[in-house]
XYZ file of C-alpha atoms in Angstrom:
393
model
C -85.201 124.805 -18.485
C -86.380 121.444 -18.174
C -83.988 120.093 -20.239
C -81.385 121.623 -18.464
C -82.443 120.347 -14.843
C -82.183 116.745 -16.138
C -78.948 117.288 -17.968
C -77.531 118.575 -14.861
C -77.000 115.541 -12.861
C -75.500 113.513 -15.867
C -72.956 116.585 -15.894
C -71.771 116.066 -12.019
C -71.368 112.639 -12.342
C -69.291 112.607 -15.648
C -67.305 115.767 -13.586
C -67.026 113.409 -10.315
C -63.151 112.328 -9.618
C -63.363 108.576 -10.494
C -61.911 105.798 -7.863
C -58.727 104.551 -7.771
C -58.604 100.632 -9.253
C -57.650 97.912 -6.922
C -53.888 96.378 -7.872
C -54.439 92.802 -9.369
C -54.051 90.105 -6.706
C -50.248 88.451 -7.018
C -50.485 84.327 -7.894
C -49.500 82.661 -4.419
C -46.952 79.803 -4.664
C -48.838 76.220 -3.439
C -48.100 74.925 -0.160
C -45.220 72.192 0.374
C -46.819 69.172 1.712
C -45.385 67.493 4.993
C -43.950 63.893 4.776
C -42.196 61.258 6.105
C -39.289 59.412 4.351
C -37.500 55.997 4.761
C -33.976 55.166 3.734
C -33.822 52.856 0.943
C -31.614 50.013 2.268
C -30.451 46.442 0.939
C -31.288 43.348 2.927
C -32.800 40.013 2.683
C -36.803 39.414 2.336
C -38.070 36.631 4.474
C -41.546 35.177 5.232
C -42.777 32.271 8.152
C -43.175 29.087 6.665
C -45.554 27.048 8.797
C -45.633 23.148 8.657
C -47.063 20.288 10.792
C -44.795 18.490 12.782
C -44.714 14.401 14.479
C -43.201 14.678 17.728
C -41.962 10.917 18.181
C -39.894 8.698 20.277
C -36.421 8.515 19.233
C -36.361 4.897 19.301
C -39.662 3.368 19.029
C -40.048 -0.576 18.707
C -42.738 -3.288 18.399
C -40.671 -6.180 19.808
C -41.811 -9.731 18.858
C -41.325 -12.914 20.295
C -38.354 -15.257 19.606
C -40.240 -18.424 20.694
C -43.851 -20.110 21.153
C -45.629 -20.058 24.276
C -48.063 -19.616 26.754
C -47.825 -16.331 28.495
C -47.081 -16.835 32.009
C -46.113 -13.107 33.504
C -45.845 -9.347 32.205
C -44.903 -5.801 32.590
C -47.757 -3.331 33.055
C -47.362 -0.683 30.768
C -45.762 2.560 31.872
C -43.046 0.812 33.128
C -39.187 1.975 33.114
C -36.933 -1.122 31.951
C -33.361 -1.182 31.209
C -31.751 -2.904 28.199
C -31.668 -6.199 28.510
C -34.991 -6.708 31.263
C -37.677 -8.862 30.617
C -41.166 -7.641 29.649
C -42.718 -10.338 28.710
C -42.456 -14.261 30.349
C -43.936 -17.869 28.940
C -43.784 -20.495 30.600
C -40.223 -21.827 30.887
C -41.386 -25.792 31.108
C -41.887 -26.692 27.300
C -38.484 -25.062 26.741
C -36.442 -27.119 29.769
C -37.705 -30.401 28.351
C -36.858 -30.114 25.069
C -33.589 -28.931 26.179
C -33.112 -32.203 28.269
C -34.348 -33.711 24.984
C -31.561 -32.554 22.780
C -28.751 -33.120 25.450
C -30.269 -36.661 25.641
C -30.233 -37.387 21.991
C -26.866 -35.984 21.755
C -25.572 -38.038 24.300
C -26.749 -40.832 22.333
C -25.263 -39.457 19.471
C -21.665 -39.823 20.730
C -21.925 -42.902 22.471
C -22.933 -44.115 18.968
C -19.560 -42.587 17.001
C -17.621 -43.968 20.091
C -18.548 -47.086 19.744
C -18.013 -46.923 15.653
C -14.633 -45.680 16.583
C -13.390 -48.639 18.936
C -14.688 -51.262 16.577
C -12.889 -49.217 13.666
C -9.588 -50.165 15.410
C -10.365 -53.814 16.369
C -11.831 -54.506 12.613
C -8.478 -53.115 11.122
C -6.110 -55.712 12.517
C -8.090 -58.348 11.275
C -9.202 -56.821 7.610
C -5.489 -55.852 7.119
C -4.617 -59.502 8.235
C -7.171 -60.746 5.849
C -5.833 -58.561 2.971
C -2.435 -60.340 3.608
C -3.375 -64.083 3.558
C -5.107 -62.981 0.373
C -2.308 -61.346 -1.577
C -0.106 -64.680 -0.561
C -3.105 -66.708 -2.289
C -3.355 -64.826 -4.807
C 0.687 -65.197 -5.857
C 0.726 -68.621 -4.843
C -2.055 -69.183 -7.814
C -0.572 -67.204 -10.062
C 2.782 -68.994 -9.538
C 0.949 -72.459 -10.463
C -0.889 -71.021 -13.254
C 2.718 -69.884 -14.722
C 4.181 -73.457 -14.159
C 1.034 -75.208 -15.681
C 1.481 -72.904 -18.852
C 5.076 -74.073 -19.080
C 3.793 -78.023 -18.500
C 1.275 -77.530 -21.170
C 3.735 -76.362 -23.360
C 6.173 -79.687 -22.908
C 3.232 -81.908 -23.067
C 3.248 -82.602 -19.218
C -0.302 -81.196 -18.273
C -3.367 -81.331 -19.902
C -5.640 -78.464 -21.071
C -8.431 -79.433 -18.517
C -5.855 -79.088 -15.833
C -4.705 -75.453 -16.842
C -8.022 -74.071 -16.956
C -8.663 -75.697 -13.294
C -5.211 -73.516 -12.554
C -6.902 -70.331 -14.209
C -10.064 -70.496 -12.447
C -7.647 -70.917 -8.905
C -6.064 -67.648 -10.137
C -9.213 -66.209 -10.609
C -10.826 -66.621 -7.097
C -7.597 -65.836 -5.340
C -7.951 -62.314 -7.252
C -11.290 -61.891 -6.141
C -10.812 -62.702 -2.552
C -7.696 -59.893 -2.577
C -9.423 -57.341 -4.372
C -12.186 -57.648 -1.593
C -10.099 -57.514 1.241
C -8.661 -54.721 -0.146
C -12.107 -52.986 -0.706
C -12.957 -54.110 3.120
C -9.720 -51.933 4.257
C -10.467 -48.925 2.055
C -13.960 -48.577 3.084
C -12.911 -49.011 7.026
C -9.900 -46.967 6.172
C -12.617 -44.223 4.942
C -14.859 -44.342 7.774
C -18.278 -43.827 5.778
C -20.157 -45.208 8.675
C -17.613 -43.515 10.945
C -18.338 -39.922 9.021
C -21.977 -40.471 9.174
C -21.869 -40.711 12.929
C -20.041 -37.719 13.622
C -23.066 -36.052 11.261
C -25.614 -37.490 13.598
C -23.115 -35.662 16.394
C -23.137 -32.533 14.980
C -26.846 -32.180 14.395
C -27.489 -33.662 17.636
C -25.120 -30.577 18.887
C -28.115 -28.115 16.689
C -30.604 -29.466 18.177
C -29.175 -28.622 21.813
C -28.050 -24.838 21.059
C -31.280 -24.427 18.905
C -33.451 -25.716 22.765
C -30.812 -23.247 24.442
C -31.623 -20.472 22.465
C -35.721 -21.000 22.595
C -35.104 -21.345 26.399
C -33.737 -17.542 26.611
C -36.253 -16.531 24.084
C -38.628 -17.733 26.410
C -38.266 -14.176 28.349
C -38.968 -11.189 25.823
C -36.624 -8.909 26.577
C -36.497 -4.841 25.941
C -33.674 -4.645 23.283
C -32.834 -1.114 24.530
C -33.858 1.041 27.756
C -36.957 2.731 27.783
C -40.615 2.656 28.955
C -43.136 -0.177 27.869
C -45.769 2.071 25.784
C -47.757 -0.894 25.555
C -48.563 -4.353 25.838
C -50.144 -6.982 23.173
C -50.993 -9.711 25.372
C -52.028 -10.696 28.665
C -51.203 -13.832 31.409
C -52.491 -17.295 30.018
C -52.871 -15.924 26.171
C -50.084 -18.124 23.757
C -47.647 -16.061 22.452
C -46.497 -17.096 19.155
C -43.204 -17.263 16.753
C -43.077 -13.714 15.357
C -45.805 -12.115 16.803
C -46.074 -8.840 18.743
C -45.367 -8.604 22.337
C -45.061 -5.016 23.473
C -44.261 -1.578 21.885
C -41.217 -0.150 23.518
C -40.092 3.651 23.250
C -37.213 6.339 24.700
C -39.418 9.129 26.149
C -36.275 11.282 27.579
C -35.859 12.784 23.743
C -38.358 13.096 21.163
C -37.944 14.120 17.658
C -40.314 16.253 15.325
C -40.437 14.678 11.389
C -41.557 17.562 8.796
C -42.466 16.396 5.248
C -41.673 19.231 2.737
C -41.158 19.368 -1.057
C -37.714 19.258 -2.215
C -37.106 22.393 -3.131
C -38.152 23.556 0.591
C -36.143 21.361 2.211
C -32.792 21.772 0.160
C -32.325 25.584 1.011
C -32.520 24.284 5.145
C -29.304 23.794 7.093
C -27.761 23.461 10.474
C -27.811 27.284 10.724
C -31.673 27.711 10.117
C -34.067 28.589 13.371
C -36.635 26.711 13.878
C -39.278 26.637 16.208
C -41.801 23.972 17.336
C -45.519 25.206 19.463
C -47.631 22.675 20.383
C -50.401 23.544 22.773
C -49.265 27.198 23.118
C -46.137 25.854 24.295
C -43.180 27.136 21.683
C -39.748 26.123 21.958
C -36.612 26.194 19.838
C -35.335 23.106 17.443
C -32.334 22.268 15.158
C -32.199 20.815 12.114
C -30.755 17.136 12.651
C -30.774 15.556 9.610
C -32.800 15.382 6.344
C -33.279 12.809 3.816
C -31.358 13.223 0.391
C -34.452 11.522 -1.370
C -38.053 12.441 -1.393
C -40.652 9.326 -0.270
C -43.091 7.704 -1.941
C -45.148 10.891 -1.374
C -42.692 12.983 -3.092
C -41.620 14.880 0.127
C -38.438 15.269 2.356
C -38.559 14.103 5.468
C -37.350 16.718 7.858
C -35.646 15.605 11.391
C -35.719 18.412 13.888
C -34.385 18.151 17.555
C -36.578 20.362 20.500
C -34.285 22.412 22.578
C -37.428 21.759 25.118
C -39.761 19.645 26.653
C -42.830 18.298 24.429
C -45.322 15.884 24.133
C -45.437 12.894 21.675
C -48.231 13.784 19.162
C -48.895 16.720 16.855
C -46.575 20.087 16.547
C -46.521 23.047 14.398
C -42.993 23.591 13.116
C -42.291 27.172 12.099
C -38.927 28.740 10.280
C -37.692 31.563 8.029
C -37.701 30.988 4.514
C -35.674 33.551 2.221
C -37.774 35.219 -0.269
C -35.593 37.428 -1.955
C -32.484 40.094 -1.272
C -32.400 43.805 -3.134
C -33.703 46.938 -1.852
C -36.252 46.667 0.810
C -38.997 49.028 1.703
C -41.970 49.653 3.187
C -44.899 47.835 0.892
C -46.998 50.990 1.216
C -43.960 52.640 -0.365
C -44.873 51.123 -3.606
C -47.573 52.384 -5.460
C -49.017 50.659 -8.503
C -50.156 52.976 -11.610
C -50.967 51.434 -14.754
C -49.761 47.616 -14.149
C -46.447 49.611 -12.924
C -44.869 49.779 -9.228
C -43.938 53.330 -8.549
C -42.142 54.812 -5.768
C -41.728 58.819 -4.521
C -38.097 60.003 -3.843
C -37.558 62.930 -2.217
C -34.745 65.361 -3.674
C -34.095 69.186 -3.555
C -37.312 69.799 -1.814
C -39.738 67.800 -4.132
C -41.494 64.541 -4.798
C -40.223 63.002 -7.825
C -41.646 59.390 -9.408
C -39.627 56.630 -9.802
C -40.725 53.438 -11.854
C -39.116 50.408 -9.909
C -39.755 46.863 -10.755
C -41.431 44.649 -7.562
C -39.371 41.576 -6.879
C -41.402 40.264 -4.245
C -43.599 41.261 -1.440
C -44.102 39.558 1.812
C -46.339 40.826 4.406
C -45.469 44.715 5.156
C -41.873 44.657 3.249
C -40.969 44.735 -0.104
C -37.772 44.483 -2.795
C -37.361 46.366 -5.633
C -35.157 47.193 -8.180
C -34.300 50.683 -10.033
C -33.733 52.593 -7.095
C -30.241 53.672 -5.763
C -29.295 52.596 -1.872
C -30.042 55.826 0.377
C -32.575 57.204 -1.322
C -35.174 58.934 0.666
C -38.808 57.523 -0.024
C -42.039 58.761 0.737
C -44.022 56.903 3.549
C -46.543 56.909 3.844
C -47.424 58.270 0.286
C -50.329 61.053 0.854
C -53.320 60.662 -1.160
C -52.637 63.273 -4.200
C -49.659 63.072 -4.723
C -48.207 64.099 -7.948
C -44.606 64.472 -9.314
C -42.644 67.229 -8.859
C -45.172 68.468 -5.588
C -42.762 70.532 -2.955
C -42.698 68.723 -0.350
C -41.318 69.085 3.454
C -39.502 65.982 5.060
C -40.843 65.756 8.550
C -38.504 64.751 11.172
């Protein structure tokens, strides 16, 4: 009976209906994550090039002096002059006396070849008169000596006599030949020719004390303002030296210095700017050299659109970096030494392997992606490819 008691529960709960089983739990599809997208386009990748910059007078000038002096008077630097003005004054006195000098020596000088030149015509009469009475001499001994030849020959002269004849025929030659000389040296006016020299350098010496006389005044050789000023009232002043530093201050130009390769891919159409003390305004390119320096660089001439200082500027342009496909550099993704990129199509992320042309700043080109594409940005963290995704507006 026992037995049977303790048997008797087993029994009921072998007999008891059993529960139903719960149904298996269906797999769930994953979630499609939200993204944004941008539109692959093609354009042109630029970055700021900054350089330092000269902001200079156009025309800028040390002007020297002409002459030797003592400095009697100058211009205060600062001052406005026109072309033309004097800036700097010596003393004019040296410079009128030896201008009275010259005019006094060349006076001299042509009294001299007037004189020559009177006596040139009163000696020719006479010389040409002399070189007449000679050449009838001289055939008057020549006709003897011809008859005393003949009278040797019949036995009517002596030998002694003849050669008394030849020597007669002798002098009268020499006497001709020397008035002739005396004509053709008159007739050639050495001493005549050697005068008008004398004129002529006397003539030098007069524009040359003209000349130092105007060069007495140092004047601005264009108009500007007198920057500064390299002597002062009772100094001397000499040949050559400086005398004041003149400049234009109504237009200034900047002067870049870039490498070659810079400064060939700049033209007329490229914007440039120039700041100097938080001041920024717009320049032009005005003209570059073909060569570099002696420091290997270009120098670059730009023209502000505004009002600066002379001194120091920051010049600032667009330099083109590269043209393709440009994104957003976060587009890109780098995964094993490769630049990837997510495009979005028929509802999921799929990886493309692009190559990275260049990347400046927040932009980027690439290659190996079609125009129009729709790419992930930013890319979530996670990502994977083939993930559904949903493009948010």
């Amino acid at each position: 009976m026992r037995r049977l008691l303790l048997l008797l529960p087993l029994l009921l709960f072998a007999c008891a209906p059993k529960k139903a089983e719960a149904p298996a739990q269906e797999a769930q599809a994953p979630l499609a994550l939200q993204v944004r997208v941008v539109e692959a386009k093609r354009g042109v990748l630029e970055r700021e090039v900054r350089a330092s910059a000269s902001l200079q007078a156009e025309r800028d000038s040390l002007v020297a002096a002409g002459a030797a002096g003592r400095v009697l008077k100058t211009l205060p630097a600062g001052t406005p002059v026109r072309a033309g003005e004097g800036v700097v004054y010596l003393d004019p006195a040296p410079f009128q006396e030896a201008l009275e000098a010259a005019r006094l020596n060349l006076r001299q000088a042509e009294a001299n070849l007037e004189r020559a030149r009177n006596q040139l015509l009163g000696n020719r009469a006479a010389l040409q008169a002399q070189l007449e009475a000679a050449k009838v001499q001289l055939e008057a001994a020549k006709r003897r000596y011809e008859e005393g030849q003949a009278l040797l020959q019949a036995g009517a002269l002596a030998p002694l006599d003849l050669k008394a004849l030849e020597a007669q025929l002798r002098q009268a030659q020499s006497a001709y030949e020397n008035a002739r000389e005396a004509l053709s040296r008159l007739e050639r006016a050495e001493d005549l020719r050697l005068l008008e020299l004398q004129v002529e350098g006397a003539r030098l010496q007069v524009r040359q004390a003209e000349r130092n006389l105007k060069e007495s005044v140092v004047r601005a050789p264009f108009a500007g303002e007198v920057v500064e000023v390299f002597v002062k009232e009772g100094e001397f002043l000499g040949t050559g030296s400086r005398a004041f530093r003149l400049a234009t201050t109504d237009r200034l130009l900047a002067k870049v210095y870039l490498p070659p390769e810079k400064a060939s891919a700049l033209g007329p159409e490229t914007p440039f700017t120039l700041r100097q003390n938080g001041q920024e305004v717009a320049a032009r390119l005005l003209r570059k050299s073909e060569l570099p320096g002696q420091n290997r660089l270009v120098e670059v001439v730009l023209e502000p659109q505004g009002a600066l200082l002379p001194g120091p500027a920051e010049a600032r342009y667009r330099e083109r970096v590269a043209e393709g496909v440009r994104l957003p550099a976060g587009a890109v993704r780098i995964q094993e030494s490769e630049a990837v990129v997510y495009r979005v199509e028929d509802g999921r992320a799929w990886e493309v392997r692009v190559r990275l042309v260049a990347q400046e700043g927040t932009q980027a080109v690439v290659e190996g992606l079609p125009e129009g594409a729709q790419v992930i940005y930013p890319v979530p963290e996670g990502l994977k490819d083939g993930d559904p995704v949903e493009v948010l507006p």
